[in-house]
GROMACS .gro file of C-alpha atoms in nm:
model
  390
    1MET     CA    1  10.799  13.407   9.846
    2SER     CA    2  10.924  13.105  10.040
    3ARG     CA    3  11.294  13.043  10.097
    4LEU     CA    4  11.283  12.754   9.850
    5GLU     CA    5  11.119  12.966   9.581
    6ALA     CA    6  11.377  13.238   9.641
    7LEU     CA    7  11.666  12.992   9.606
    8ILE     CA    8  11.523  12.849   9.284
    9ALA     CA    9  11.467  13.198   9.142
   10GLU     CA   10  11.824  13.293   9.229
   11LEU     CA   11  12.018  12.975   9.146
   12CYS     CA   12  11.822  12.802   8.871
   13PRO     CA   13  11.567  13.045   8.723
   14ASP     CA   14  11.576  12.876   8.381
   15GLY     CA   15  11.516  12.524   8.507
   16VAL     CA   16  11.709  12.237   8.660
   17GLU     CA   17  11.957  12.010   8.488
   18TYR     CA   18  11.857  11.643   8.469
   19LYS     CA   19  12.144  11.395   8.467
   20ALA     CA   20  12.176  11.021   8.433
   21LEU     CA   21  12.282  10.863   8.762
   22GLY     CA   22  12.592  10.722   8.596
   23ASP     CA   23  12.706  11.072   8.500
   24PHE     CA   24  12.757  11.190   8.858
   25ALA     CA   25  12.784  10.869   9.060
   26THR     CA   26  12.979  10.545   9.061
   27ILE     CA   27  12.770  10.231   9.107
   28THR     CA   28  12.930   9.914   9.241
   29ARG     CA   29  12.790   9.581   9.354
   30GLY     CA   30  12.783   9.488   9.720
   31GLY     CA   31  12.975   9.200   9.875
   32ASN     CA   32  12.876   8.841   9.946
   33PHE     CA   33  12.842   8.787  10.321
   34GLN     CA   34  12.535   8.607  10.458
   35LYS     CA   35  12.322   8.620  10.772
   36LYS     CA   36  12.521   8.331  10.918
   37ASP     CA   37  12.819   8.570  10.936
   38PHE     CA   38  12.641   8.801  11.185
   39THR     CA   39  12.809   8.849  11.522
   40GLN     CA   40  12.729   9.042  11.838
   41ILE     CA   41  13.049   9.246  11.808
   42GLY     CA   42  13.235   9.300  11.484
   43VAL     CA   43  13.232   9.508  11.169
   44PRO     CA   44  12.909   9.708  11.118
   45CYS     CA   45  12.711   9.587  10.819
   46ILE     CA   46  12.387   9.616  10.626
   47HIS     CA   47  12.231   9.307  10.470
   48TYR     CA   48  12.012   9.370  10.166
   49GLY     CA   49  11.711   9.201  10.327
   50GLN     CA   50  11.720   9.452  10.612
   51ILE     CA   51  11.665   9.742  10.372
   52TYR     CA   52  11.310   9.619  10.309
   53THR     CA   53  11.214   9.580  10.673
   54ARG     CA   54  11.454   9.738  10.921
   55TYR     CA   55  11.574  10.067  10.770
   56GLY     CA   56  11.410  10.389  10.660
   57LEU     CA   57  11.545  10.647  10.420
   58PHE     CA   58  11.866  10.712  10.615
   59ALA     CA   59  12.076  10.548  10.884
   60TYR     CA   60  12.355  10.662  11.116
   61GLN     CA   61  12.426  10.321  11.269
   62THR     CA   62  12.373   9.961  11.169
   63ILE     CA   63  12.169   9.701  11.354
   64THR     CA   64  12.406   9.411  11.286
   65ASN     CA   65  12.776   9.326  11.259
   66ILE     CA   66  12.975   9.058  11.079
   67ASN     CA   67  13.292   8.874  11.174
   68GLN     CA   68  13.633   8.986  11.057
   69GLU     CA   69  13.678   8.699  10.812
   70ALA     CA   70  13.357   8.786  10.626
   71ALA     CA   71  13.443   9.156  10.639
   72SER     CA   72  13.782   9.096  10.477
   73LYS     CA   73  13.604   8.965  10.167
   74SER     CA   74  13.327   9.223  10.163
   75LYS     CA   75  13.252   9.551   9.986
   76PHE     CA   76  13.216   9.870  10.188
   77ALA     CA   77  12.999  10.180  10.176
   78SER     CA   78  13.132  10.514  10.298
   79GLN     CA   79  12.953  10.807  10.458
   80ASN     CA   80  12.684  10.956  10.228
   81ASP     CA   81  12.673  10.653   9.997
   82ILE     CA   82  12.331  10.516   9.900
   83ILE     CA   83  12.283  10.141   9.953
   84MET     CA   84  12.012  10.002   9.724
   85ALA     CA   85  11.862   9.652   9.727
   86VAL     CA   86  11.849   9.553   9.360
   87THR     CA   87  11.663   9.222   9.390
   88SER     CA   88  11.323   9.151   9.543
   89GLU     CA   89  11.025   8.921   9.520
   90ASN     CA   90  10.807   9.209   9.397
   91ILE     CA   91  10.834   9.522   9.189
   92GLU     CA   92  10.735   9.751   9.478
   93ASP     CA   93  11.034   9.660   9.695
   94VAL     CA   94  11.306   9.632   9.433
   95CYS     CA   95  11.541   9.933   9.450
   96LYS     CA   96  11.447  10.026   9.806
   97SER     CA   97  11.742  10.211   9.948
   98VAL     CA   98  11.898  10.368  10.255
   99ALA     CA   99  12.142  10.658  10.268
  100TRP     CA  100  12.435  10.571  10.496
  101LEU     CA  101  12.511  10.883  10.704
  102GLY     CA  102  12.734  10.730  10.970
  103SER     CA  103  13.095  10.839  10.990
  104ASP     CA  104  13.249  10.489  10.962
  105SER     CA  105  13.255  10.270  10.653
  106ILE     CA  106  13.030   9.965  10.670
  107ALA     CA  107  13.019   9.625  10.499
  108VAL     CA  108  12.738   9.573  10.248
  109SER     CA  109  12.598   9.237  10.138
  110GLY     CA  110  12.525   9.110   9.791
  111HIS     CA  111  12.207   9.187   9.594
  112THR     CA  112  12.285   9.556   9.643
  113ALA     CA  113  12.425   9.853   9.459
  114ILE     CA  114  12.652  10.096   9.641
  115ILE     CA  115  12.603  10.442   9.492
  116SER     CA  116  12.883  10.692   9.559
  117HIS     CA  117  12.807  11.048   9.450
  118ASN     CA  118  12.870  11.419   9.502
  119GLN     CA  119  12.514  11.528   9.584
  120ASN     CA  120  12.312  11.570   9.904
  121PRO     CA  121  12.255  11.208  10.019
  122LYS     CA  122  11.919  11.283  10.179
  123TYR     CA  123  11.799  11.454   9.863
  124LEU     CA  124  11.886  11.145   9.657
  125SER     CA  125  11.728  10.917   9.915
  126TYR     CA  126  11.401  11.110   9.901
  127TYR     CA  127  11.412  11.097   9.522
  128PHE     CA  128  11.464  10.720   9.522
  129TYR     CA  129  11.131  10.686   9.704
  130SER     CA  130  10.942  10.915   9.464
  131SER     CA  131  10.688  10.811   9.203
  132MET     CA  132  10.917  10.958   8.936
  133PHE     CA  133  11.193  10.713   9.026
  134SER     CA  134  10.943  10.427   9.055
  135ALA     CA  135  10.817  10.489   8.703
  136GLN     CA  136  11.173  10.458   8.571
  137LYS     CA  137  11.274  10.148   8.768
  138VAL     CA  138  10.966   9.956   8.646
  139LYS     CA  139  11.096   9.990   8.291
  140LEU     CA  140  11.438   9.857   8.392
  141ALA     CA  141  11.325   9.566   8.610
  142HIS     CA  142  11.326   9.210   8.482
  143GLY     CA  143  11.248   8.864   8.618
  144THR     CA  144  10.942   8.676   8.741
  145LYS     CA  145  11.005   8.494   9.070
  146VAL     CA  146  11.290   8.733   9.152
  147ILE     CA  147  11.270   9.091   9.028
  148GLU     CA  148  11.603   9.258   8.956
  149VAL     CA  149  11.738   9.591   8.838
  150THR     CA  150  12.104   9.545   8.759
  151PRO     CA  151  12.354   9.810   8.875
  152GLY     CA  152  12.448   9.857   8.509
  153LYS     CA  153  12.093   9.965   8.425
  154LEU     CA  154  12.069  10.196   8.725
  155LYS     CA  155  12.319  10.433   8.566
  156ASN     CA  156  12.050  10.531   8.314
  157ILE     CA  157  11.807  10.664   8.578
  158ARG     CA  158  11.754  11.037   8.519
  159ILE     CA  159  11.747  11.261   8.824
  160PRO     CA  160  11.689  11.637   8.856
  161LEU     CA  161  11.994  11.798   9.020
  162PRO     CA  162  11.925  12.150   9.144
  163PRO     CA  163  12.216  12.335   9.307
  164LEU     CA  164  12.317  12.198   9.648
  165PRO     CA  165  12.159  12.486   9.847
  166VAL     CA  166  11.825  12.403   9.681
  167GLN     CA  167  11.870  12.035   9.762
  168GLN     CA  168  11.949  12.123  10.123
  169GLU     CA  169  11.634  12.337  10.157
  170ILE     CA  170  11.419  12.060  10.006
  171VAL     CA  171  11.571  11.814  10.253
  172ARG     CA  172  11.497  12.049  10.543
  173ILE     CA  173  11.133  12.082  10.438
  174LEU     CA  174  11.089  11.708  10.382
  175ASP     CA  175  11.262  11.620  10.710
  176ASN     CA  176  11.013  11.839  10.897
  177PHE     CA  177  10.718  11.708  10.700
  178THR     CA  178  10.833  11.347  10.747
  179GLU     CA  179  10.861  11.396  11.123
  180LEU     CA  180  10.518  11.556  11.151
  181THR     CA  181  10.360  11.287  10.935
  182ALA     CA  182  10.527  11.011  11.138
  183GLU     CA  183  10.405  11.164  11.466
  184LEU     CA  184  10.048  11.194  11.341
  185THR     CA  185  10.053  10.844  11.192
  186ALA     CA  186  10.183  10.703  11.521
  187GLU     CA  187   9.898  10.872  11.710
  188LEU     CA  188   9.640  10.744  11.464
  189THR     CA  189   9.792  10.396  11.471
  190ALA     CA  190   9.776  10.388  11.851
  191GLU     CA  191   9.412  10.496  11.835
  192LEU     CA  192   9.345  10.230  11.571
  193THR     CA  193   9.504   9.960  11.791
  194ALA     CA  194   9.280  10.062  12.081
  195ARG     CA  195   8.975  10.060  11.853
  196LYS     CA  196   9.061   9.712  11.726
  197LYS     CA  197   9.088   9.575  12.079
  198GLN     CA  198   8.755   9.737  12.163
  199TYR     CA  199   8.605   9.591  11.845
  200GLU     CA  200   8.731   9.240  11.922
  201TYR     CA  201   8.590   9.261  12.275
  202TYR     CA  202   8.254   9.384  12.147
  203ARG     CA  203   8.243   9.124  11.870
  204ASN     CA  204   8.313   8.842  12.115
  205ARG     CA  205   8.045   8.970  12.352
  206LEU     CA  206   7.789   8.989  12.071
  207LEU     CA  207   7.863   8.631  11.968
  208THR     CA  208   7.871   8.475  12.315
  209PHE     CA  209   7.552   8.295  12.412
  210GLY     CA  210   7.425   8.080  12.695
  211GLU     CA  211   7.365   7.706  12.683
  212ASN     CA  212   6.999   7.762  12.601
  213VAL     CA  213   7.089   7.874  12.245
  214PRO     CA  214   7.093   7.575  12.006
  215ARG     CA  215   7.412   7.504  11.815
  216ALA     CA  216   7.513   7.299  11.514
  217LYS     CA  217   7.840   7.186  11.362
  218LEU     CA  218   7.946   7.398  11.068
  219VAL     CA  219   7.967   7.090  10.848
  220ASP     CA  220   7.595   7.031  10.911
  221ILE     CA  221   7.475   7.376  10.809
  222ALA     CA  222   7.700   7.462  10.512
  223ASP     CA  223   7.902   7.304  10.233
  224ILE     CA  224   8.272   7.329  10.317
  225SER     CA  225   8.480   7.258  10.008
  226ARG     CA  226   8.844   7.285   9.914
  227GLY     CA  227   8.933   7.515   9.626
  228VAL     CA  228   9.091   7.418   9.296
  229ARG     CA  229   9.462   7.455   9.233
  230VAL     CA  230   9.598   7.716   8.995
  231VAL     CA  231   9.962   7.802   8.930
  232LYS     CA  232  10.114   8.145   8.897
  233LYS     CA  233  10.171   8.113   8.522
  234GLN     CA  234   9.792   8.088   8.479
  235LEU     CA  235   9.738   8.424   8.646
  236ARG     CA  236   9.705   8.754   8.464
  237PRO     CA  237   9.766   9.107   8.594
  238ASP     CA  238   9.444   9.217   8.421
  239GLY     CA  239   9.239   8.920   8.543
  240ALA     CA  240   8.896   9.007   8.678
  241TYR     CA  241   8.886   8.782   8.984
  242PRO     CA  242   9.122   8.765   9.284
  243VAL     CA  243   9.280   8.428   9.361
  244TYR     CA  244   9.318   8.326   9.726
  245GLN     CA  245   9.568   8.052   9.801
  246ASN     CA  246   9.779   8.041  10.118
  247CYS     CA  247   9.716   8.384  10.271
  248LEU     CA  248   9.450   8.654  10.290
  249ALA     CA  249   9.619   8.867  10.023
  250PRO     CA  250   9.536   8.764   9.664
  251MET     CA  251   9.802   8.545   9.502
  252GLY     CA  252   9.709   8.715   9.174
  253TYR     CA  253   9.412   8.751   8.940
  254PHE     CA  254   9.235   8.504   8.711
  255ASP     CA  255   8.985   8.530   8.427
  256LYS     CA  256   8.752   8.278   8.592
  257TYR     CA  257   8.592   8.238   8.934
  258ASN     CA  258   8.476   7.933   9.127
  259CYS     CA  259   8.317   8.107   9.429
  260ASP     CA  260   8.030   8.352   9.435
  261ALA     CA  261   8.060   8.683   9.613
  262ASN     CA  262   7.996   8.718   9.986
  263ALA     CA  263   8.161   8.395  10.092
  264THR     CA  264   8.368   8.304  10.397
  265TYR     CA  265   8.691   8.109  10.352
  266VAL     CA  266   8.965   7.970  10.576
  267ILE     CA  267   9.330   7.929  10.476
  268SER     CA  268   9.439   7.567  10.536
  269ALA     CA  269   9.813   7.589  10.450
  270GLY     CA  270  10.077   7.858  10.474
  271ALA     CA  271   9.899   8.125  10.677
  272ALA     CA  272   9.687   7.836  10.805
  273GLY     CA  273   9.396   7.931  11.027
  274GLU     CA  274   9.345   8.281  10.889
  275VAL     CA  275   8.980   8.360  10.819
  276GLY     CA  276   8.868   8.572  10.525
  277PHE     CA  277   8.553   8.703  10.362
  278CYS     CA  278   8.526   8.818  10.000
  279ASP     CA  279   8.242   9.044   9.886
  280LYS     CA  280   8.308   8.980   9.516
  281ASP     CA  281   8.331   8.670   9.297
  282PHE     CA  282   8.672   8.503   9.343
  283TRP     CA  283   8.879   8.193   9.274
  284ALA     CA  284   8.957   7.973   9.574
  285ALA     CA  285   9.275   7.772   9.522
  286ASP     CA  286   9.346   7.438   9.688
  287ASP     CA  287   9.467   7.582  10.019
  288CYS     CA  288   9.128   7.748  10.081
  289LEU     CA  289   8.827   7.598  10.257
  290VAL     CA  290   8.517   7.780  10.132
  291PHE     CA  291   8.169   7.798  10.287
  292SER     CA  292   7.877   7.786  10.045
  293ASN     CA  293   7.504   7.713  10.048
  294PRO     CA  294   7.455   7.776  10.421
  295ASN     CA  295   7.120   7.652  10.549
  296GLY     CA  296   6.947   7.911  10.765
  297ILE     CA  297   7.276   8.093  10.828
  298ILE     CA  298   7.404   8.418  10.678
  299ASN     CA  299   7.748   8.356  10.527
  300LYS     CA  300   7.901   8.662  10.688
  301TYR     CA  301   7.761   8.555  11.025
  302ILE     CA  302   7.982   8.245  10.981
  303TYR     CA  303   8.278   8.475  10.917
  304TYR     CA  304   8.226   8.677  11.234
  305PHE     CA  305   8.169   8.359  11.435
  306LEU     CA  306   8.497   8.211  11.307
  307MET     CA  307   8.681   8.531  11.396
  308THR     CA  308   8.585   8.472  11.760
  309LYS     CA  309   8.743   8.124  11.729
  310GLN     CA  310   9.064   8.248  11.569
  311ASP     CA  311   9.288   8.160  11.867
  312PHE     CA  312   9.141   7.809  11.891
  313ILE     CA  313   9.182   7.755  11.516
  314ARG     CA  314   9.544   7.872  11.520
  315SER     CA  315   9.621   7.645  11.816
  316ASN     CA  316   9.519   7.349  11.601
  317VAL     CA  317   9.746   7.435  11.310
  318ARG     CA  318  10.002   7.160  11.257
  319LYS     CA  319  10.347   7.314  11.277
  320ALA     CA  320  10.570   7.208  10.989
  321SER     CA  321  10.777   7.360  10.710
  322ILE     CA  322  10.436   7.449  10.565
  323PRO     CA  323  10.185   7.493  10.850
  324ARG     CA  324   9.859   7.308  10.783
  325LEU     CA  325   9.507   7.305  10.925
  326SER     CA  326   9.284   6.998  10.915
  327ARG     CA  327   8.941   7.053  10.765
  328MET     CA  328   8.791   6.863  11.060
  329VAL     CA  329   8.890   7.142  11.299
  330ILE     CA  330   8.662   7.379  11.108
  331GLU     CA  331   8.388   7.129  11.034
  332ASN     CA  332   8.339   7.037  11.400
  333LEU     CA  333   8.307   7.390  11.535
  334LYS     CA  334   7.957   7.450  11.671
  335ILE     CA  335   7.791   7.776  11.566
  336PRO     CA  336   7.501   7.933  11.763
  337LEU     CA  337   7.176   7.911  11.566
  338LEU     CA  338   6.996   8.245  11.578
  339ALA     CA  339   6.697   8.377  11.389
  340LEU     CA  340   6.794   8.529  11.056
  341ASP     CA  341   6.691   8.879  11.159
  342GLU     CA  342   6.912   8.857  11.469
  343GLN     CA  343   7.203   8.732  11.259
  344ALA     CA  344   7.149   9.025  11.020
  345ARG     CA  345   7.143   9.271  11.312
  346ILE     CA  346   7.473   9.138  11.450
  347VAL     CA  347   7.637   9.140  11.106
  348ALA     CA  348   7.526   9.500  11.042
  349ILE     CA  349   7.668   9.617  11.376
  350LEU     CA  350   8.000   9.439  11.322
  351ASP     CA  351   8.024   9.560  10.962
  352ARG     CA  352   8.008   9.920  11.082
  353PHE     CA  353   8.265   9.857  11.354
  354ASP     CA  354   8.491   9.667  11.114
  355ALA     CA  355   8.483   9.956  10.867
  356LEU     CA  356   8.599  10.197  11.137
  357CYS     CA  357   8.895   9.969  11.211
  358ASN     CA  358   8.993   9.829  10.873
  359ASP     CA  359   8.826  10.003  10.578
  360LEU     CA  360   9.065  10.223  10.380
  361THR     CA  361   8.768  10.428  10.262
  362SER     CA  362   8.641  10.526  10.608
  363GLY     CA  363   8.742  10.564  10.972
  364ILE     CA  364   9.098  10.579  11.106
  365PRO     CA  365   9.254  10.365  10.828
  366ALA     CA  366   9.123  10.616  10.575
  367GLU     CA  367   9.282  10.900  10.772
  368ILE     CA  368   9.616  10.716  10.785
  369GLU     CA  369   9.596  10.644  10.412
  370ALA     CA  370   9.509  11.009  10.340
  371ARG     CA  371   9.814  11.128  10.535
  372ARG     CA  372  10.036  10.886  10.343
  373LYS     CA  373   9.904  11.006  10.008
  374GLN     CA  374   9.934  11.370  10.116
  375TYR     CA  375  10.297  11.311  10.213
  376GLU     CA  376  10.378  11.136   9.885
  377TYR     CA  377  10.209  11.411   9.682
  378TYR     CA  378  10.396  11.687   9.865
  379ARG     CA  379  10.729  11.502   9.840
  380ASP     CA  380  10.690  11.440   9.467
  381LYS     CA  381  10.586  11.801   9.407
  382LEU     CA  382  10.900  11.928   9.582
  383LEU     CA  383  11.115  11.693   9.371
  384THR     CA  384  10.962  11.795   9.036
  385PHE     CA  385  11.134  12.072   8.838
  386LYS     CA  386  11.118  12.233   8.502
  387GLU     CA  387  11.406  12.090   8.301
  388ALA     CA  388  11.666  12.338   8.185
  389SER     CA  389  11.711  12.354   7.809
  390ALA     CA  390  12.031  12.203   7.681
   0.00000   0.00000   0.00000
């Protein structure tokens, strides 16, 4: 029997009590300072935006400070408090949190909830990243452009609260598992970075030809058309076709498509200059330039060719509040004209190499994804208990 099993058998053999967060914690809103209040030296602080990008599950020191004037009007978190970001642009990030473990009190910005409690702070922090918590927050979240879970609603979140020695043992196990997972992921990520550099070098070599190889402008060998605008209110979560607008990630999903599968596209605004390829039918919005009806050229060969020109394309993006790329930059690029069987050979080689570097179903990315899922499964299993009868 493991130490954890022994503690559970001794301290909570009939199950674990589940409590609403509001029954054992006080939940207050954060303050109202802004990024403009940051100073090199001052009062340590956490801004809600940093919780998404700069902090993990716990922190012992802050990465920023604010001036005394802003601090005098702020709200503070004490040691062991949980600081939770309660607004976000998406449902995944809302309610991300960090347990403050430093000895000094720190200023906390708005759009947060400060959770003061009498439990193990690391235990709560692990729970707030679990699928069980996520399933509850989704039901409490509201909003469209900005997703919010109000501090008042957070008090209804139900959390299993085993005795503190059980919490401490779970934290010890998860700390070790987190460290091991992070070390392995870092090694795999370093290997993946090296593979990607090798892939880019190999791809560029495969697509570099002498002057004796004929070339043609892209505009002369394929139709290059701009997509058709859609707005977010037209999109549906259960739509069948991804919509590409101003970046390589789908803006959403639509019940219609205007581009056939296996087409290359280039983003012309926003993430201007990024090159994509979609192997399924999709909707290209008005910030996409799409290649169709290529004459004597495999569409994916165009994609790999454009990837070798990525630096040149990016250098021609017009810098503005919304970066933009002129269609002429793409149209005037000259692509080497190879026999179809040679194009197919190059595409097949690069497809295999690309899968090793980027495909979540194979190669190193699949191994990284498997480790992440293994960690999440193990964490959630440790945080799941039989509920004690009332």
